[in-house]
Amino acid sequence: MKKLLFTLLFAAFLLPAGAQKKTAPLFEHVEPPFWWTTMKDHSLQILLHNSKTNVADYGVTLSYPGVTLTEVRKVENPHYLFLYLTIGKETQPGMLSFVLTQGKKKFNLAYELKAKPNTSPRPALSSADVVYLLMPDRFANGDVKNDTVPGYYQGAHREQPNGRHGGDLKGIGDHLSYFADLGVTALWLNPVLENNQPKWSYHGYAFTDFYKVDGRFGTNEQYKQLIDQCHAKGLGMIQDMVANHIGNEHWLFKDLPEKSWVHQFPVFTKSNFRGSAMSDPYAAKEDVVKMNTGWFDGHMPDLDQTNPLLATYLIQNSLWWIGYAGLDGIRMDTYPYPDKEFMSQYARRVTDEFPSVYLVGEVWINAVATSAYYQKGMINRDGYQSYLPSLTDFALHGSIPAALGEKEGYDTGLARLYFLLSQDFIYPDANHLLTFLDNHDLSRFSNSVGKDPAKFKLGLTFLLTTRGIPQLYYGTELQLDSDGQGDAGLRRDFPGGWPGDKVNSFTGEGLTTEQADVLGYTRKLLNWRKSNPTFKGGRLVHYVPENNVYVYFRTLGDSRVMVVLNGSEKEVALNTGRFAGSLTGATRGVDVITGKTIDNLATLVLGPRSSLVLELH
Ligand code: CA
């Protein structure tokens, strides 16, 4: 760990005035490491920490045109000081020089105010995009030298299902053409921040440093370069963040500024994981408290965001990563678990500062109304006002395999999707939800549909043509399954990501005929979707499913798409008379998969469990 501290990219060095050579950094943490003069909110909180010094003893002064040091705050733990600045509108970028005094000793602390944050050159993420989620440790090992890094508990052991496998940022950067050719338009990486935990560190959801990329993935600078490379290929980048909890190896937890930064219990208390309690009008207070304050797991202490210092720390951290790396989006983990007023404040501040950044919350609740509670613009009877623009559509996710696996009925079979979407009136913006078939926590879609390739393609077609911002999970384009033990099965290595892999999705080598077929199909559909203007907010009109055939249209201006999903076991010859209102004026349709033109739109023939996506002309 010691070596890590010394190599911290942005470590600030404190020098006795007039000293010629560098001494050990007297602050182990100065956070955020720098800031900008052009933020809409003019206040800044700077955390100073040294686990071996009574930092609280320092007197602090600052003289810089436009910047006022409004407060120097001590907390319970004397290893900390919090500085509060107001950065005036006309402030010029440059180096602040704080003067710190301790008795007769005097030190200077340099702190940079940069001109303005980096911003993505891409348009803001919308329903025209398709997001590709990948787990950095499990995608591709581009640099074997970082498989084991001194100072980290875990090195790479690919034979261990729950160990680290060596995937890294270089591995992702090496395959940007793969994503671009596949037709996805943005990447969401499971967390890249440091997770120096003794166990299960590969998944990334137990941060041990909020300001540092895990050394086994690469450096902050490499991360920023990767994002620049993504942007050059038109790909956006979404960073995964966690405000609910940290790893118990986090330096903040090992030397808490105040006990109240973490929810404390006499005996270990877990959350009850009932997100619904947060909006439930009948919820018992005890349940709400347990949901909110219980720990996510024994090694994941639960943060108390009602502490205003911590709240500011977490908000500034996300703003810093957006402005440092030029992010296109933030995916916030476990959205209903932190203090909900805090999350509202967080979402408001992030979207105020960076209106074009896509903010999506993981709201893992399989119900439309409970999900809608969290979307910005929702008028909730309890007065809760959320500022979260997008959230994960778990209700839709759960309906897809069910719809494909059951017999048709009034509201079963594909009619289940029809009824589910009919509830969209409740969402302020249903087309801005993140839709998906699977992710790192869920059974892979192949398993959800009993490894049936026909059902798999039907589900995929639906995902990519209905409303929302679709998200694909790495390997879904190969119909990978999640066979194997628990989480390890859901997060297997991507074929071709490791030297010597016999199956390689990047080259196509070793893929089964079935896999090559699904990959080709996905690529075709994605690239067509990318070039078709309809999905940039087009209207959706759907018809009552009959005989398990579900028909809908997407339209935007002159662009029209007709989608037919045949969920039945039989071939159908579909008389399209019922859809005349949406077909008006169309004389032919182009099958976007085969490229063939269909001149007779009066009757459409579909094989059992198959789909047809037509561009209408
Ligand atoms: Ca590696």
Coordinates of C-alpha atoms and ligand atoms in Angstrom, one line a residue:
M1 CA 0.0 0.0 0.0
K2 CA 2.8 2.4 0.9
K3 CA 4.1 2.3 -2.7
L4 CA 0.7 3.0 -4.0
L5 CA 0.4 6.1 -1.8
F6 CA 3.7 7.4 -3.2
T7 CA 2.7 6.9 -6.7
L8 CA -0.7 8.5 -6.4
L9 CA -1.1 10.5 -9.6
F10 CA -2.3 13.6 -8.0
A11 CA -0.6 13.4 -4.6
A12 CA 0.0 16.9 -3.3
F13 CA 3.4 17.5 -1.8
L14 CA 3.8 19.7 1.2
L15 CA 7.2 21.4 1.3
P16 CA 8.6 23.4 4.2
A17 CA 8.9 26.9 2.8
G18 CA 12.3 27.2 1.0
A19 CA 13.0 23.4 1.0
Q20 CA 14.9 22.3 -2.1
K21 CA 14.1 18.6 -2.3
K22 CA 10.8 16.7 -2.1
T23 CA 9.9 15.1 1.2
A24 CA 7.2 12.5 1.8
P25 CA 3.8 13.8 1.0
L26 CA 2.4 15.1 4.2
F27 CA -1.1 14.7 2.9
E28 CA -2.0 11.2 1.8
H29 CA -5.2 12.5 0.3
V30 CA -6.1 15.9 -1.2
E31 CA -9.5 15.5 -2.8
P32 CA -10.7 16.4 -5.3
P33 CA -7.2 16.5 -6.7
F34 CA -8.0 19.7 -8.7
W35 CA -11.0 21.7 -9.7
W36 CA -12.3 24.1 -12.3
T37 CA -13.1 27.8 -12.4
T38 CA -16.1 27.5 -14.6
M39 CA -18.5 25.4 -12.5
K40 CA -22.0 26.6 -12.1
D41 CA -21.9 26.0 -8.4
H42 CA -19.1 28.2 -7.1
S43 CA -18.4 26.3 -3.9
L44 CA -15.7 23.7 -3.4
Q45 CA -15.0 21.4 -0.5
I46 CA -11.4 20.1 -0.3
L47 CA -10.6 17.1 2.0
L48 CA -7.1 17.0 3.5
H49 CA -6.0 13.8 5.1
N50 CA -3.0 12.1 6.6
S51 CA -3.5 9.0 8.7
K52 CA -0.3 9.7 10.7
T53 CA -0.5 13.5 11.4
N54 CA -2.9 15.7 13.3
V55 CA -3.7 17.7 10.3
A56 CA -6.4 19.5 12.3
D57 CA -3.6 21.4 14.0
Y58 CA -2.8 23.4 10.9
G59 CA -3.8 26.9 10.4
V60 CA -4.7 27.6 6.8
T61 CA -4.8 30.8 4.8
L62 CA -5.1 31.6 1.1
S63 CA -4.6 34.6 -1.1
Y64 CA -5.7 34.2 -4.7
P65 CA -7.7 36.7 -6.7
G66 CA -11.4 35.7 -6.9
V67 CA -11.1 32.8 -4.5
T68 CA -12.2 33.0 -0.9
L69 CA -11.4 30.5 1.8
T70 CA -14.7 30.7 3.6
E71 CA -14.2 28.0 6.2
V72 CA -11.6 25.6 7.6
R73 CA -13.5 22.8 9.3
K74 CA -12.2 20.3 11.8
V75 CA -14.0 17.0 12.3
E76 CA -13.9 14.3 15.0
N77 CA -10.8 12.7 13.6
P78 CA -7.8 15.1 13.7
H79 CA -6.3 13.4 10.7
Y80 CA -8.6 15.5 8.6
L81 CA -9.3 19.1 7.6
F82 CA -12.0 20.3 5.3
L83 CA -11.4 23.5 3.4
Y84 CA -14.4 25.4 1.9
L85 CA -13.8 27.8 -1.0
T86 CA -15.9 30.1 -3.0
I87 CA -14.6 30.5 -6.5
G88 CA -15.8 33.8 -8.0
K89 CA -17.2 34.0 -11.5
E90 CA -14.2 35.9 -12.9
T91 CA -11.5 33.7 -11.3
Q92 CA -8.6 32.9 -13.6
P93 CA -7.3 29.4 -13.7
G94 CA -4.0 28.8 -12.0
M95 CA -2.3 27.4 -8.9
L96 CA -3.7 28.2 -5.5
S97 CA -1.1 28.2 -2.8
F98 CA -2.5 27.5 0.6
V99 CA -0.3 28.5 3.5
L100 CA -0.4 26.1 6.4
T101 CA 1.0 26.8 9.7
Q102 CA 1.7 24.6 12.7
G103 CA 3.4 26.4 15.5
K104 CA 6.4 28.1 13.9
K105 CA 6.4 25.7 10.9
K106 CA 5.0 26.9 7.7
F107 CA 4.1 24.9 4.6
N108 CA 2.6 25.6 1.2
L109 CA 0.0 23.4 -0.5
A110 CA -0.4 23.9 -4.2
Y111 CA -3.9 23.3 -5.6
E112 CA -4.8 23.7 -9.3
L113 CA -7.9 25.4 -10.6
K114 CA -8.2 24.5 -14.3
A115 CA -10.0 26.5 -16.9
K116 CA -12.9 24.1 -17.7
P117 CA -13.8 20.4 -17.5
N118 CA -13.3 18.1 -20.5
T119 CA -16.5 17.3 -22.3
S120 CA -17.4 14.6 -24.7
P121 CA -17.6 15.5 -28.4
R122 CA -20.5 13.1 -28.9
P123 CA -24.1 14.1 -28.8
A124 CA -25.9 13.2 -25.5
L125 CA -26.9 9.6 -25.2
S126 CA -30.5 8.9 -26.3
S127 CA -32.7 6.1 -27.6
A128 CA -30.7 6.3 -30.8
D129 CA -27.8 4.7 -28.8
V130 CA -27.1 1.1 -27.8
V131 CA -25.0 0.6 -24.7
Y132 CA -22.6 -2.3 -24.4
L133 CA -21.9 -3.4 -20.8
L134 CA -18.7 -5.3 -20.0
M135 CA -16.9 -6.4 -17.0
P136 CA -13.3 -5.1 -17.3
D137 CA -11.7 -8.0 -15.5
R138 CA -13.5 -10.5 -17.7
F139 CA -13.3 -8.9 -21.2
A140 CA -9.8 -8.9 -22.4
N141 CA -6.3 -9.0 -21.0
G142 CA -4.3 -6.5 -23.0
D143 CA -1.4 -6.2 -20.5
V144 CA -0.2 -9.2 -18.6
K145 CA 2.2 -7.0 -16.7
N146 CA -0.6 -5.5 -14.6
D147 CA -2.1 -8.9 -13.8
T148 CA -0.3 -8.7 -10.5
V149 CA 0.6 -5.4 -9.0
P150 CA 2.6 -5.0 -5.7
G151 CA 0.5 -3.6 -2.9
Y152 CA -2.8 -5.2 -4.1
Y153 CA -4.2 -8.1 -2.2
Q154 CA -5.3 -10.0 -5.3
G155 CA -3.4 -10.9 -8.5
A156 CA -4.8 -12.7 -11.5
H157 CA -5.7 -16.4 -11.2
R158 CA -7.8 -17.2 -14.2
E159 CA -8.5 -20.7 -12.9
Q160 CA -10.4 -19.3 -9.9
P161 CA -14.0 -18.5 -10.9
N162 CA -14.3 -15.8 -8.2
G163 CA -10.7 -14.5 -8.6
R164 CA -9.3 -11.8 -10.8
H165 CA -8.7 -12.9 -14.4
G166 CA -6.4 -10.1 -15.6
G167 CA -8.7 -8.1 -17.9
D168 CA -7.8 -4.4 -18.2
L169 CA -8.3 -1.1 -20.0
K170 CA -5.7 -2.0 -22.6
G171 CA -7.7 -5.1 -23.5
I172 CA -10.8 -2.9 -24.0
G173 CA -8.8 -0.3 -26.0
D174 CA -7.4 -3.0 -28.2
H175 CA -10.9 -4.0 -29.4
L176 CA -12.6 -0.7 -30.1
S177 CA -13.1 -1.7 -33.7
Y178 CA -15.1 -4.7 -32.5
F179 CA -17.6 -2.5 -30.7
A180 CA -17.8 -0.1 -33.6
D181 CA -18.4 -2.9 -36.1
L182 CA -20.9 -4.6 -33.9
G183 CA -22.9 -1.4 -34.0
V184 CA -23.1 -0.5 -30.3
T185 CA -22.5 3.2 -29.7
A186 CA -21.5 3.5 -26.0
L187 CA -19.6 1.4 -23.4
W188 CA -20.6 1.0 -19.8
L189 CA -17.8 -0.7 -17.8
N190 CA -18.5 -2.2 -14.5
P191 CA -16.6 -0.1 -12.0
V192 CA -13.0 0.7 -12.8
L193 CA -12.1 2.4 -9.5
E194 CA -9.7 0.8 -7.1
N195 CA -11.1 -2.2 -5.3
N196 CA -8.2 -3.4 -3.2
Q197 CA -10.2 -6.0 -1.3
P198 CA -8.9 -9.4 -0.3
K199 CA -11.8 -11.3 -1.9
W200 CA -14.1 -10.8 -4.9
S201 CA -12.4 -7.6 -6.0
Y202 CA -12.9 -8.3 -9.7
H203 CA -16.6 -7.1 -9.8
G204 CA -15.6 -3.6 -8.7
Y205 CA -18.4 -2.6 -6.5
A206 CA -16.4 -2.2 -3.3
F207 CA -14.3 1.0 -3.9
T208 CA -11.2 1.5 -1.8
D209 CA -10.3 4.8 -3.5
F210 CA -12.8 7.2 -5.1
Y211 CA -10.2 9.0 -7.1
K212 CA -8.1 6.2 -8.6
V213 CA -8.5 3.6 -11.3
D214 CA -7.6 0.2 -10.1
G215 CA -3.9 -0.4 -10.9
R216 CA -4.7 -3.9 -12.3
F217 CA -6.9 -2.2 -14.9
G218 CA -4.4 0.7 -15.6
T219 CA -4.0 4.3 -14.5
N220 CA -6.2 7.3 -14.5
E221 CA -4.3 8.6 -17.5
Q222 CA -4.9 5.4 -19.4
Y223 CA -8.6 5.5 -18.6
K224 CA -8.8 9.1 -19.9
Q225 CA -6.9 8.0 -23.1
L226 CA -9.2 5.1 -23.6
I227 CA -12.2 7.5 -23.4
D228 CA -10.5 9.8 -26.0
Q229 CA -10.0 6.8 -28.3
C230 CA -13.7 5.8 -27.8
H231 CA -14.8 9.2 -28.7
A232 CA -12.6 9.1 -31.8
K233 CA -14.6 6.0 -32.9
G234 CA -17.9 7.7 -32.0
L235 CA -18.3 5.5 -28.8
G236 CA -19.5 7.1 -25.6
M237 CA -18.3 6.0 -22.1
I238 CA -20.5 5.5 -19.1
Q239 CA -18.8 5.2 -15.7
D240 CA -20.2 3.0 -13.0
M241 CA -20.4 4.7 -9.6
V242 CA -21.5 3.6 -6.1
A243 CA -22.7 6.1 -3.5
N244 CA -24.3 3.6 -1.2
H245 CA -21.3 1.7 0.1
I246 CA -17.6 1.3 0.0
G247 CA -15.2 -1.6 0.6
N248 CA -14.1 -2.2 4.2
E249 CA -10.5 -1.7 2.9
H250 CA -11.3 1.8 1.9
W251 CA -8.8 4.2 3.5
L252 CA -11.8 6.4 4.5
F253 CA -13.3 3.5 6.4
K254 CA -10.1 2.5 8.1
D255 CA -9.7 6.1 9.4
L256 CA -13.2 7.5 9.4
P257 CA -13.4 11.4 9.4
E258 CA -16.5 11.0 11.7
K259 CA -18.2 7.9 12.9
S260 CA -21.3 9.1 11.2
W261 CA -19.9 8.7 7.7
V262 CA -20.9 5.0 8.0
H263 CA -24.1 3.5 9.5
Q264 CA -23.0 1.9 12.8
F265 CA -24.8 -1.0 14.5
P266 CA -24.0 -2.9 17.7
V267 CA -24.2 -6.1 15.6
F268 CA -23.8 -6.6 11.9
T269 CA -27.0 -5.5 10.2
K270 CA -27.8 -6.1 6.6
S271 CA -30.2 -4.2 4.4
N272 CA -33.5 -6.0 3.8
F273 CA -33.0 -5.3 0.1
R274 CA -36.6 -4.1 -0.3
G275 CA -36.3 -1.1 -2.5
S276 CA -40.0 -0.9 -2.7
A277 CA -40.2 0.2 0.9
M278 CA -38.8 3.6 -0.1
S279 CA -42.0 4.5 -1.9
D280 CA -44.5 2.1 -0.2
P281 CA -47.3 4.2 1.5
Y282 CA -47.8 1.3 4.0
A283 CA -44.1 0.6 4.8
A284 CA -43.2 0.2 8.4
K285 CA -40.6 2.7 9.5
E286 CA -38.3 0.0 10.8
D287 CA -38.3 -1.6 7.3
V288 CA -37.5 1.7 5.6
V289 CA -34.6 2.3 8.1
K290 CA -33.2 -1.2 7.6
M291 CA -33.5 -0.9 3.8
N292 CA -31.7 2.4 3.9
T293 CA -29.1 2.0 6.6
G294 CA -28.3 -1.8 6.7
W295 CA -25.1 -2.8 5.1
F296 CA -25.1 -4.3 1.6
D297 CA -22.7 -7.0 2.7
G298 CA -20.2 -7.6 5.5
H299 CA -17.3 -6.2 3.5
M300 CA -19.3 -3.2 2.2
P301 CA -19.9 -0.6 4.9
D302 CA -23.0 1.5 4.3
L303 CA -22.4 5.2 3.9
D304 CA -24.6 7.8 5.6
Q305 CA -25.2 10.4 3.0
T306 CA -27.2 12.6 5.4
N307 CA -23.7 13.7 6.6
P308 CA -23.3 16.9 4.6
L309 CA -19.5 16.6 4.3
L310 CA -19.9 13.1 2.9
A311 CA -22.7 14.1 0.6
T312 CA -20.6 16.9 -0.9
Y313 CA -17.6 14.5 -1.1
L314 CA -19.6 12.0 -3.2
I315 CA -21.2 14.6 -5.5
Q316 CA -17.9 16.3 -6.2
N317 CA -16.3 12.9 -6.9
S318 CA -18.7 12.2 -9.8
L319 CA -18.4 15.8 -11.1
W320 CA -14.6 15.4 -11.0
W321 CA -14.6 12.1 -13.0
I322 CA -17.0 13.6 -15.6
G323 CA -14.8 16.7 -16.0
Y324 CA -11.5 14.8 -15.8
A325 CA -12.3 12.0 -18.2
G326 CA -14.9 13.7 -20.5
L327 CA -17.5 11.0 -19.6
D328 CA -20.7 10.6 -21.5
G329 CA -22.6 9.1 -18.7
I330 CA -22.8 7.8 -15.1
R331 CA -24.5 4.7 -14.0
M332 CA -25.3 4.9 -10.3
D333 CA -25.4 1.6 -8.5
T334 CA -28.1 0.6 -6.0
Y335 CA -30.1 3.8 -6.5
P336 CA -32.8 3.3 -4.0
Y337 CA -30.4 2.3 -1.2
P338 CA -28.7 5.6 -0.2
D339 CA -30.6 8.4 1.5
K340 CA -33.2 9.3 -1.1
E341 CA -33.0 13.1 -0.5
F342 CA -29.3 12.8 -1.1
M343 CA -29.8 11.0 -4.4
S344 CA -32.2 13.7 -5.5
Q345 CA -29.6 16.3 -4.6
Y346 CA -26.9 14.3 -6.4
A347 CA -28.8 13.9 -9.6
R348 CA -29.9 17.5 -9.6
R349 CA -26.3 18.8 -9.2
V350 CA -24.8 16.4 -11.7
T351 CA -27.3 17.2 -14.4
D352 CA -27.2 20.9 -13.6
E353 CA -23.4 21.0 -14.1
F354 CA -23.4 18.6 -17.0
P355 CA -26.8 18.7 -18.8
S356 CA -25.6 16.5 -21.6
V357 CA -24.3 13.7 -19.4
Y358 CA -26.5 10.6 -19.3
L359 CA -27.3 9.7 -15.7
V360 CA -28.9 6.3 -15.2
G361 CA -29.8 4.8 -11.8
E362 CA -29.9 1.1 -11.1
V363 CA -33.4 0.8 -9.8
W364 CA -33.8 -3.0 -9.4
I365 CA -37.5 -3.2 -8.8
N366 CA -39.7 -5.3 -11.0
A367 CA -42.6 -3.0 -11.0
V368 CA -43.5 -0.1 -13.3
A369 CA -45.0 2.3 -10.7
T370 CA -42.2 1.8 -8.2
S371 CA -39.6 2.4 -10.9
A372 CA -41.4 5.5 -12.2
Y373 CA -41.2 7.0 -8.7
Y374 CA -37.5 7.7 -9.4
Q375 CA -37.7 9.3 -12.8
K376 CA -37.2 13.0 -13.1
G377 CA -40.5 14.8 -13.7
M378 CA -42.6 12.2 -11.8
I379 CA -45.2 13.8 -9.5
N380 CA -45.2 11.6 -6.5
R381 CA -48.0 11.9 -3.9
D382 CA -45.6 11.8 -1.0
G383 CA -43.9 14.8 -2.4
Y384 CA -40.6 13.1 -3.3
Q385 CA -39.0 14.9 -6.2
S386 CA -36.4 12.9 -8.1
Y387 CA -34.0 14.4 -10.6
L388 CA -32.8 11.1 -12.1
P389 CA -33.3 11.3 -15.9
S390 CA -32.9 7.5 -16.7
L391 CA -33.2 4.2 -14.8
T392 CA -32.9 0.5 -15.5
D393 CA -36.1 -1.0 -16.8
F394 CA -36.3 -4.2 -14.7
A395 CA -40.0 -4.5 -15.2
L396 CA -39.5 -4.9 -18.9
H397 CA -36.5 -7.1 -18.4
G398 CA -38.6 -9.6 -16.3
S399 CA -41.4 -9.7 -18.8
I400 CA -39.4 -10.7 -21.9
P401 CA -38.4 -14.3 -21.0
A402 CA -41.8 -14.8 -19.4
A403 CA -43.6 -13.6 -22.6
L404 CA -41.4 -16.0 -24.7
G405 CA -41.8 -19.0 -22.4
E406 CA -45.5 -19.1 -21.7
K407 CA -48.6 -20.0 -23.6
E408 CA -50.5 -17.2 -25.2
G409 CA -53.6 -15.9 -23.4
Y410 CA -55.4 -12.6 -22.8
D411 CA -52.4 -11.1 -21.0
T412 CA -49.8 -13.9 -21.4
G413 CA -47.4 -14.7 -24.2
L414 CA -46.4 -11.7 -26.3
A415 CA -49.5 -10.0 -24.9
R416 CA -47.5 -9.7 -21.7
L417 CA -45.2 -7.2 -23.4
Y418 CA -48.1 -5.3 -24.9
F419 CA -49.7 -4.9 -21.4
L420 CA -46.4 -4.0 -19.8
L421 CA -45.8 -1.2 -22.2
S422 CA -49.4 0.0 -21.9
Q423 CA -48.4 1.2 -18.4
D424 CA -45.8 3.6 -19.8
F425 CA -48.2 6.5 -19.3
I426 CA -46.8 6.7 -15.8
Y427 CA -43.2 7.4 -16.8
P428 CA -42.3 11.0 -17.5
D429 CA -40.1 9.7 -20.3
A430 CA -40.3 5.9 -21.0
N431 CA -38.1 6.2 -24.1
H432 CA -35.2 7.3 -21.9
L433 CA -35.2 4.1 -19.8
L434 CA -32.3 1.7 -20.1
T435 CA -33.7 -1.6 -21.4
F436 CA -31.8 -5.0 -21.3
L437 CA -32.1 -8.7 -21.6
D438 CA -29.4 -9.4 -19.0
N439 CA -26.5 -7.9 -17.1
H440 CA -23.7 -8.8 -14.7
D441 CA -26.2 -9.7 -11.9
L442 CA -28.7 -11.6 -13.9
S443 CA -29.1 -15.0 -15.6
R444 CA -27.9 -14.6 -19.2
F445 CA -30.7 -14.3 -21.6
S446 CA -29.8 -17.5 -23.3
N447 CA -30.5 -19.4 -20.1
S448 CA -33.7 -17.4 -19.5
V449 CA -35.1 -18.7 -22.8
G450 CA -33.9 -22.3 -22.3
K451 CA -31.1 -21.8 -24.8
D452 CA -33.6 -21.7 -27.6
P453 CA -32.0 -19.7 -30.5
A454 CA -35.3 -18.7 -32.0
K455 CA -36.7 -17.3 -28.7
F456 CA -33.3 -15.7 -28.2
K457 CA -33.5 -13.8 -31.5
L458 CA -37.1 -12.8 -30.8
G459 CA -36.1 -11.3 -27.5
L460 CA -33.2 -9.5 -29.1
T461 CA -35.3 -8.1 -31.9
F462 CA -37.8 -6.8 -29.4
L463 CA -35.2 -5.2 -27.3
L464 CA -33.6 -3.4 -30.2
T465 CA -36.9 -2.2 -31.8
T466 CA -39.2 -1.2 -28.9
R467 CA -38.9 2.0 -26.9
G468 CA -36.0 2.8 -24.6
I469 CA -32.2 2.8 -24.7
P470 CA -31.1 -0.8 -25.2
Q471 CA -28.2 -2.2 -23.3
L472 CA -26.4 -5.4 -24.3
Y473 CA -24.2 -7.4 -21.9
Y474 CA -20.9 -8.6 -23.3
G475 CA -21.2 -12.0 -24.8
T476 CA -25.0 -11.8 -25.4
E477 CA -24.1 -11.2 -29.1
L478 CA -22.8 -14.8 -29.0
Q479 CA -25.7 -16.2 -27.0
L480 CA -23.3 -17.0 -24.2
D481 CA -24.9 -18.9 -21.3
S482 CA -24.4 -18.4 -17.6
D483 CA -23.9 -22.0 -16.8
G484 CA -21.5 -22.5 -13.9
Q485 CA -21.4 -21.5 -10.2
G486 CA -23.4 -18.5 -9.1
D487 CA -22.0 -15.1 -10.1
A488 CA -19.0 -16.6 -11.8
G489 CA -21.2 -18.1 -14.4
L490 CA -22.7 -14.7 -15.2
R491 CA -19.3 -13.2 -15.6
R492 CA -17.3 -15.5 -17.6
D493 CA -14.3 -14.5 -19.7
F494 CA -15.1 -13.1 -23.1
P495 CA -14.0 -15.6 -25.8
G496 CA -10.9 -14.3 -27.5
G497 CA -9.9 -11.8 -24.7
W498 CA -7.0 -14.0 -23.5
P499 CA -4.0 -15.1 -25.5
G500 CA -4.5 -18.7 -26.6
D501 CA -8.3 -18.7 -26.4
K502 CA -9.6 -21.4 -28.7
V503 CA -12.8 -19.5 -29.3
N504 CA -12.4 -15.9 -30.4
S505 CA -15.2 -13.6 -31.0
F506 CA -12.9 -10.9 -32.4
T507 CA -11.7 -13.0 -35.3
G508 CA -14.7 -15.4 -35.4
E509 CA -12.4 -18.3 -34.9
G510 CA -13.9 -21.4 -33.1
L511 CA -17.4 -20.0 -32.9
T512 CA -20.2 -22.6 -33.3
T513 CA -22.5 -22.1 -36.3
E514 CA -25.2 -21.0 -33.9
Q515 CA -22.9 -18.4 -32.3
A516 CA -21.8 -17.1 -35.7
D517 CA -25.4 -16.8 -36.7
V518 CA -26.5 -14.9 -33.6
L519 CA -23.4 -12.6 -33.9
G520 CA -24.2 -11.9 -37.5
Y521 CA -27.8 -11.2 -36.7
T522 CA -27.0 -8.9 -33.8
R523 CA -24.4 -7.0 -35.9
K524 CA -26.9 -6.6 -38.8
L525 CA -29.7 -5.3 -36.5
L526 CA -27.5 -3.0 -34.5
N527 CA -25.9 -1.4 -37.6
W528 CA -29.2 -0.9 -39.2
R529 CA -30.6 0.6 -36.0
K530 CA -27.6 2.9 -35.8
S531 CA -28.3 4.3 -39.3
N532 CA -32.1 4.5 -39.0
P533 CA -33.4 7.8 -37.8
T534 CA -36.6 6.3 -36.3
F535 CA -35.1 5.3 -33.0
K536 CA -34.0 8.8 -32.1
G537 CA -37.3 9.3 -30.3
G538 CA -39.7 7.9 -32.8
R539 CA -43.3 7.2 -31.9
L540 CA -44.3 3.7 -30.9
V541 CA -47.8 2.4 -31.9
H542 CA -48.6 -1.2 -31.1
Y543 CA -51.6 -3.4 -31.8
V544 CA -53.4 -5.9 -29.6
P545 CA -51.5 -9.2 -30.1
E546 CA -53.6 -12.0 -31.7
N547 CA -52.6 -15.6 -31.9
N548 CA -49.3 -14.6 -30.2
V549 CA -48.3 -12.3 -33.0
Y550 CA -47.3 -8.9 -31.8
V551 CA -47.1 -6.0 -34.4
Y552 CA -45.9 -2.5 -33.8
F553 CA -44.7 0.5 -35.7
R554 CA -41.9 3.0 -35.0
T555 CA -42.2 6.3 -36.8
L556 CA -40.3 9.6 -36.9
G557 CA -41.1 12.0 -39.7
D558 CA -40.9 10.1 -43.0
S559 CA -39.1 7.2 -41.5
R560 CA -41.3 4.2 -40.7
V561 CA -40.5 0.8 -39.3
M562 CA -42.9 -2.2 -38.9
V563 CA -42.0 -5.0 -36.5
V564 CA -43.8 -8.3 -36.5
L565 CA -43.0 -10.8 -33.7
N566 CA -44.4 -14.3 -34.1
G567 CA -44.3 -15.9 -30.7
S568 CA -46.3 -18.9 -31.8
E569 CA -45.1 -22.4 -32.7
K570 CA -46.7 -22.1 -36.1
E571 CA -45.9 -20.4 -39.4
V572 CA -48.3 -17.5 -39.9
A573 CA -49.6 -15.8 -43.0
L574 CA -50.5 -12.5 -41.4
N575 CA -53.3 -10.5 -43.0
T576 CA -52.2 -6.9 -42.4
G577 CA -55.6 -5.3 -43.0
R578 CA -55.9 -4.6 -39.2
F579 CA -52.8 -2.4 -39.4
A580 CA -54.0 -0.2 -42.3
G581 CA -53.9 2.9 -40.2
S582 CA -50.2 2.5 -39.7
L583 CA -49.4 1.2 -43.2
T584 CA -51.2 3.9 -45.1
G585 CA -49.2 4.9 -48.2
A586 CA -46.6 2.2 -47.8
T587 CA -46.2 0.2 -51.0
R588 CA -43.2 -1.9 -50.1
G589 CA -41.1 -3.0 -47.2
V590 CA -37.4 -3.8 -46.9
D591 CA -36.5 -6.7 -44.6
V592 CA -33.6 -5.2 -42.7
I593 CA -32.0 -8.6 -42.0
T594 CA -32.1 -10.1 -45.5
G595 CA -32.2 -6.8 -47.5
K596 CA -35.0 -8.3 -49.6
T597 CA -37.9 -6.1 -50.7
I598 CA -41.4 -7.2 -50.0
D599 CA -43.8 -5.8 -52.6
N600 CA -47.0 -7.4 -51.2
L601 CA -47.6 -5.9 -47.8
A602 CA -51.2 -7.3 -47.7
T603 CA -50.0 -10.7 -46.3
L604 CA -46.8 -11.3 -44.4
V605 CA -45.5 -14.8 -44.0
L606 CA -43.4 -15.6 -40.9
G607 CA -41.9 -18.9 -39.7
P608 CA -42.6 -20.3 -36.2
R609 CA -41.0 -18.1 -33.4
S610 CA -39.5 -15.6 -35.8
S611 CA -39.6 -11.9 -36.4
L612 CA -39.7 -9.5 -39.3
V613 CA -38.4 -6.0 -39.2
L614 CA -39.4 -3.9 -42.2
E615 CA -38.4 -0.5 -43.3
L616 CA -41.5 0.9 -44.9
H617 CA -41.4 2.9 -48.1
Ligands
CA1 CA -3.9 -7.5 -17.3

